[in-house]
XYZ file of N, CA and C in Angstrom:
480
model
N 113.965 -17.086 108.254
C 114.584 -15.525 108.124
C 115.872 -15.999 109.223
N 115.826 -17.046 110.326
C 116.733 -17.089 111.158
C 117.658 -17.998 110.513
N 117.559 -18.924 109.790
C 118.580 -19.631 108.763
C 119.187 -19.008 107.911
N 118.648 -17.819 107.353
C 119.510 -16.976 106.313
C 120.428 -16.010 106.835
N 120.115 -15.576 107.995
C 120.981 -14.779 108.504
C 122.432 -15.326 108.763
N 122.714 -16.607 109.278
C 124.125 -17.061 109.458
C 124.415 -17.537 108.030
N 123.701 -17.968 107.284
C 124.257 -18.157 105.899
C 124.830 -16.787 105.173
N 124.264 -15.807 105.343
C 124.649 -14.471 104.677
C 126.026 -13.920 105.415
N 126.047 -14.248 106.722
C 127.141 -13.680 107.434
C 128.404 -14.826 106.906
N 128.024 -16.000 106.802
C 129.262 -16.842 106.421
C 129.723 -16.369 105.037
N 128.808 -16.124 104.114
C 129.026 -15.725 102.451
C 129.789 -14.427 102.802
N 129.785 -13.424 103.432
C 130.242 -12.260 103.460
C 131.692 -12.402 104.238
N 131.977 -13.171 105.152
C 133.529 -13.516 105.547
C 134.232 -14.204 104.616
N 133.637 -15.049 103.772
C 134.306 -15.594 102.472
C 134.875 -14.651 101.641
N 133.807 -13.704 101.152
C 134.078 -12.957 100.317
C 135.477 -11.804 100.633
N 135.158 -11.385 102.016
C 136.263 -10.757 102.466
C 137.385 -11.282 102.662
N 137.604 -12.547 103.010
C 138.756 -13.169 103.017
C 139.204 -13.484 101.787
N 138.692 -13.610 100.660
C 139.128 -13.616 98.982
C 139.701 -12.303 98.944
N 139.191 -11.293 99.198
C 139.677 -10.055 98.927
C 141.228 -9.723 99.571
N 141.160 -10.304 100.838
C 142.242 -10.103 101.536
C 143.409 -11.076 100.970
N 143.278 -12.108 100.394
C 144.343 -12.998 99.845
C 144.512 -12.693 98.475
N 143.877 -11.886 97.808
C 144.210 -11.859 96.419
C 145.342 -10.951 96.294
N 146.043 -11.606 95.284
C 147.580 -11.333 94.726
C 147.331 -9.652 93.906
N 147.854 -8.786 94.360
C 147.319 -7.521 93.787
C 148.651 -6.933 93.164
N 149.633 -7.849 92.778
C 150.874 -7.817 92.042
C 151.991 -6.756 92.901
N 152.832 -6.432 92.090
C 154.015 -5.799 93.156
C 153.500 -4.354 93.408
N 153.950 -3.989 94.693
C 153.670 -2.579 95.142
C 154.960 -2.023 94.646
N 154.624 -0.592 94.371
C 155.440 0.545 93.826
C 156.376 0.547 94.893
N 157.459 0.728 94.553
C 158.724 0.985 95.573
C 158.681 2.546 96.152
N 158.867 2.537 97.455
C 158.489 3.846 98.066
C 160.069 4.582 97.488
N 159.976 6.183 97.477
C 160.856 6.905 97.246
C 161.775 6.890 98.248
N 163.226 7.198 98.157
C 164.110 7.250 99.557
C 163.876 8.453 99.889
N 164.078 8.465 101.209
C 163.661 9.582 102.323
C 164.960 10.438 102.109
N 164.660 11.832 101.713
C 165.683 12.756 101.774
C 165.925 12.989 103.445
N 167.369 13.097 103.725
C 167.440 13.591 104.999
C 167.787 14.905 104.984
N 167.157 15.818 106.030
C 167.440 17.304 105.940
C 168.115 17.342 107.312
N 169.365 18.073 106.755
C 170.073 18.392 108.093
C 169.887 19.589 108.545
N 169.464 19.625 109.748
C 169.488 21.147 110.365
C 170.889 21.680 110.670
N 171.131 22.970 110.614
C 172.269 23.644 110.748
C 173.167 23.451 109.786
N 172.972 23.074 108.593
C 173.868 22.691 107.801
C 174.213 23.917 106.607
N 173.573 25.098 107.192
C 173.756 26.246 106.365
C 174.971 27.175 106.809
N 176.231 26.915 106.936
C 177.529 27.408 107.594
C 177.675 28.644 106.440
N 177.993 29.847 107.070
C 178.663 30.631 106.267
C 180.043 30.798 105.761
N 180.779 31.635 105.319
C 182.151 31.588 104.852
C 183.073 31.363 106.326
N 182.696 31.914 107.317
C 183.599 31.692 108.352
C 183.201 30.604 109.175
N 182.168 29.885 108.788
C 181.623 28.619 109.388
C 180.590 28.736 110.708
N 179.852 29.908 110.651
C 178.717 30.184 111.593
C 177.657 29.712 111.211
N 176.616 29.123 111.667
C 175.484 28.433 111.558
C 174.420 29.502 111.405
N 174.097 30.114 110.390
C 173.123 30.996 110.207
C 171.759 30.702 110.847
N 171.185 29.604 110.716
C 169.810 29.489 110.607
C 169.618 29.230 111.986
N 170.878 29.070 113.160
C 170.797 29.146 114.411
C 170.887 30.305 115.173
N 171.113 31.567 114.205
C 171.253 32.813 114.684
C 172.844 33.215 114.903
N 173.686 32.346 114.566
C 175.070 33.106 114.633
C 175.579 33.608 113.614
N 176.554 34.693 114.149
C 177.132 35.648 113.140
C 178.510 35.735 113.344
N 179.369 35.882 112.320
C 180.767 35.984 112.596
C 180.974 37.683 113.295
N 181.773 37.412 114.308
C 182.059 38.709 114.926
C 183.683 39.107 114.821
N 183.941 40.321 114.221
C 185.008 40.753 113.837
C 185.810 41.120 115.314
N 185.251 41.610 116.313
C 185.845 41.961 117.490
C 186.111 40.850 118.423
N 185.188 39.873 118.555
C 185.320 38.601 119.289
C 186.274 37.404 118.487
N 186.205 37.498 117.187
C 186.779 36.675 116.278
C 186.331 35.387 116.603
N 185.059 35.206 116.695
C 184.013 33.949 116.818
C 182.847 34.132 116.481
N 182.059 32.963 116.315
C 180.638 33.101 115.881
C 180.121 33.351 117.124
N 179.143 34.392 117.326
C 178.232 34.437 118.064
C 176.835 34.937 117.960
N 176.035 34.794 118.955
C 174.720 35.058 118.737
C 174.379 36.636 119.095
N 174.390 37.695 118.510
C 173.999 39.017 118.709
C 173.069 39.348 119.717
N 172.150 38.548 119.747
C 170.840 38.934 120.568
C 171.269 38.299 121.970
N 172.306 37.470 122.030
C 172.636 37.014 123.426
C 173.532 37.843 124.095
N 174.686 38.360 123.256
C 175.797 39.085 123.692
C 175.735 40.789 123.603
N 174.970 40.738 122.673
C 174.949 42.307 122.280
C 173.722 42.998 123.114
N 173.871 44.359 122.795
C 172.600 45.131 123.134
C 171.736 45.634 121.940
N 170.536 45.396 122.226
C 169.538 45.744 120.856
C 169.243 47.211 120.805
N 169.391 47.688 119.849
C 168.827 49.203 119.286
C 167.886 48.944 118.559
N 166.648 49.537 118.805
C 165.773 49.521 117.817
C 165.233 50.641 116.909
N 164.910 50.647 115.777
C 165.033 51.493 114.924
C 163.968 52.927 115.513
N 164.607 54.190 115.046
C 163.621 55.301 115.246
C 162.475 55.337 114.939
N 162.270 55.143 113.448
C 161.156 55.128 112.739
C 161.268 53.675 112.144
N 159.706 53.049 111.969
C 159.458 52.000 111.171
C 159.657 52.131 109.643
N 160.191 50.936 109.276
C 160.450 50.969 107.552
C 159.279 51.325 107.073
N 159.227 52.331 106.124
C 158.180 52.801 105.450
C 157.426 51.771 104.593
N 157.738 51.186 103.989
C 157.427 50.125 102.849
C 156.796 49.121 103.548
N 157.320 48.262 104.550
C 156.421 47.168 105.160
C 155.759 47.397 106.428
N 156.235 48.595 107.190
C 155.484 48.828 108.561
C 156.286 47.935 109.527
N 157.308 47.260 109.278
C 158.059 46.434 110.152
C 159.410 47.121 110.520
N 159.891 46.536 111.623
C 160.949 47.154 112.446
C 161.847 46.266 112.639
N 163.198 46.176 112.189
C 164.190 45.236 112.545
C 165.268 46.050 113.257
N 165.702 45.219 114.355
C 166.658 45.919 115.407
C 168.415 45.677 114.932
N 168.900 46.743 115.153
C 170.173 46.570 114.975
C 170.911 46.056 116.375
N 172.148 45.528 116.493
C 172.933 45.317 117.919
C 174.335 45.405 117.761
N 174.888 46.067 118.834
C 176.280 46.386 119.191
C 176.584 45.438 120.294
N 177.972 45.232 120.001
C 178.680 44.246 120.950
C 179.868 45.043 121.179
N 180.496 45.233 122.259
C 181.681 45.910 123.107
C 182.418 44.918 123.228
N 183.896 45.616 123.187
C 185.186 44.429 123.590
C 185.090 44.754 125.079
N 185.979 43.892 125.754
C 186.207 43.692 126.915
C 186.342 45.134 127.744
N 187.117 46.127 127.378
C 187.425 47.231 127.722
C 186.723 48.336 127.505
N 185.728 48.229 126.563
C 184.753 49.164 126.061
C 185.273 50.298 125.311
N 186.397 49.800 124.566
C 187.008 50.850 123.780
C 186.680 50.898 122.376
N 186.105 49.498 121.929
C 185.516 49.682 120.456
C 184.163 48.685 120.657
N 183.347 49.226 119.762
C 182.087 48.268 119.591
C 181.813 48.034 118.076
N 181.339 46.712 118.244
C 180.868 46.461 116.683
C 179.574 46.448 116.322
N 179.073 46.874 115.391
C 177.992 47.373 115.136
C 177.054 46.008 113.986
N 176.047 45.506 114.321
C 175.294 44.691 113.559
C 174.041 45.131 112.796
N 174.274 45.675 111.622
C 172.657 45.800 111.099
C 171.724 44.861 110.547
N 170.687 45.231 110.574
C 169.619 44.012 110.401
C 169.662 43.914 108.859
N 170.057 44.677 107.877
C 169.777 44.570 106.525
C 171.126 44.169 105.881
N 172.269 43.921 106.752
C 173.583 43.749 106.108
C 174.348 42.497 106.883
N 174.865 41.785 106.089
C 175.758 40.727 106.812
C 177.118 40.977 107.188
N 177.574 42.145 106.862
C 178.724 42.665 107.166
C 178.688 43.499 108.504
N 179.657 43.459 109.192
C 179.767 44.408 110.386
C 180.748 45.443 110.239
N 180.863 46.673 111.044
C 181.635 47.435 111.262
C 182.322 47.873 112.608
N 183.204 48.317 112.929
C 183.735 48.589 114.346
C 183.653 50.313 114.518
N 183.403 51.056 115.551
C 183.289 52.132 115.896
C 184.368 52.085 117.315
N 185.217 53.076 117.270
C 186.150 53.467 118.251
C 185.674 54.506 119.215
N 186.241 54.674 120.363
C 185.819 55.407 121.319
C 186.727 56.572 121.470
N 185.894 57.778 121.089
C 186.850 59.093 121.183
C 186.806 59.542 122.685
N 187.698 60.584 122.851
C 187.867 61.361 124.042
C 186.826 61.654 124.882
N 185.837 61.921 123.898
C 184.452 62.580 124.329
C 183.569 61.724 124.916
N 184.138 60.318 124.562
C 183.189 59.072 125.173
C 182.154 58.664 124.030
N 182.316 59.358 122.843
C 181.271 58.778 121.728
C 182.152 57.739 120.868
N 181.484 57.014 120.385
C 182.190 55.854 119.344
C 181.895 56.375 118.090
N 183.013 56.568 117.007
C 182.827 56.842 115.806
C 183.765 56.068 114.683
N 183.164 56.188 113.587
C 184.004 55.633 112.504
C 183.191 56.174 111.068
N 183.945 56.609 110.076
C 183.356 57.531 109.056
C 181.927 57.970 109.290
N 180.982 57.720 108.776
C 179.736 58.407 109.098
C 179.028 58.144 109.856
N 179.461 57.138 110.784
C 178.517 56.325 111.881
C 178.989 56.973 113.347
N 178.264 56.883 114.043
C 178.377 57.727 115.719
C 177.472 56.750 116.562
N 177.831 56.254 117.756
C 177.010 55.627 118.884
C 177.249 56.302 120.045
N 176.458 56.940 120.551
C 176.432 57.756 121.967
C 175.824 57.210 122.695
N 176.585 56.959 123.908
C 176.019 56.159 125.051
C 176.087 57.062 126.290
N 174.730 57.555 126.659
C 174.301 58.376 127.626
C 173.703 57.576 128.595
N 172.250 58.223 128.711
C 171.131 57.470 129.456
C 170.572 55.948 128.392
N 170.581 56.207 127.156
C 170.374 55.267 126.492
C 171.631 55.220 125.250
N 171.468 54.153 124.278
C 172.436 54.270 123.118
C 171.716 55.017 121.893
N 172.382 55.571 121.218
C 171.942 56.119 119.898
C 172.767 55.778 118.761
N 172.547 55.317 117.711
C 173.325 54.935 116.953
C 172.812 55.846 115.508
N 173.583 56.997 115.195
C 173.252 57.617 114.175
C 174.304 57.674 112.655
N 173.713 58.030 111.779
C 174.365 57.943 110.463
C 174.423 59.473 109.610
N 175.719 59.875 109.624
C 175.839 61.379 109.203
C 174.597 62.454 109.857
N 174.714 62.331 111.427
C 174.083 63.159 112.118
C 172.762 62.882 112.289
N 172.150 61.763 111.548
C 170.701 61.500 111.938
C 170.243 60.264 112.515
N 169.833 60.127 113.617
C 169.423 58.970 114.524
C 168.663 57.904 113.836
N 169.353 56.570 113.687
C 168.552 55.745 113.099
C 168.155 54.552 114.151
N 168.900 54.232 115.022
C 168.517 53.415 116.179
C 168.831 53.859 117.665
N 167.793 53.631 118.276
C 168.043 53.718 119.942
C 167.852 52.839 120.828
N 168.455 52.690 121.782
C 168.220 51.692 123.075
C 167.115 52.162 123.758
N 166.259 51.235 124.500
C 165.291 51.687 125.147
C 165.889 52.350 126.759
N 164.949 53.018 127.310
C 165.726 53.894 128.485
C 165.252 52.741 129.405
N 166.440 52.629 130.483
C 166.019 51.728 131.593
C 165.658 52.178 132.784
N 164.552 51.733 133.120
C 163.967 52.478 134.340
C 163.724 51.301 135.398
N 164.583 51.469 136.436
C 164.726 50.479 137.450
C 163.573 50.877 138.695
N 162.943 49.841 139.126
C 162.062 49.989 140.026
C 162.164 48.962 141.130
N 162.001 49.147 142.395
C 162.100 48.314 143.504
C 160.686 47.704 143.856
N 160.565 46.516 143.961
C 159.328 46.067 144.503
C 159.020 45.594 145.673
N 158.256 46.013 146.544
C 158.194 45.489 147.854
C 157.141 44.539 148.007
N 156.874 44.230 149.262
C 155.956 42.977 149.662
C 154.695 43.133 149.091
N 153.982 44.196 148.640
C 152.473 44.221 148.371
C 152.551 44.632 146.829
N 153.532 44.202 145.917
C 153.827 44.272 144.537
C 153.224 45.847 144.009
N 153.417 46.800 144.669
C 153.392 48.079 144.273
C 154.967 48.682 143.964
N 155.103 49.215 142.732
C 156.223 49.700 142.621
C 156.637 50.900 142.990
N 158.011 51.207 143.582
C 158.411 52.268 144.420
C 159.581 52.684 143.395
N 160.016 54.062 143.253
C 161.196 54.573 142.347
C 162.070 54.533 143.526
């Protein structure tokens, strides 16, 4: 039995070496790797939409509205999907004009400030009081969150 074990191991190693050295023919060539270029989806103005950039009529450049604008959340959720998408507004330097970015449109529009301090154009109106309210034909569609400032003292209790 002791002589049979080394003979069995030697035979198995020869068989395994033969399997490794056997010519298996030509291996199929690998398909060329397709390169994916991220950010290659520029719009007509050259803005990379997959990176969140959109063309601003007001600033005349590609911007990320969520970085430079004010978020306005829908007053009501969309009935079909139960989801809500935000609109954004971007002001010019002297705050005389505001550009509106709606979530379901690639086009933007401008609202001009009136003497009453309300921004208007056509059926659209943006009121800026304690919060922002964007309305169409008098019906509020989007509103900003109220800002509540609190001062935190040394004991983590908020004070007004």
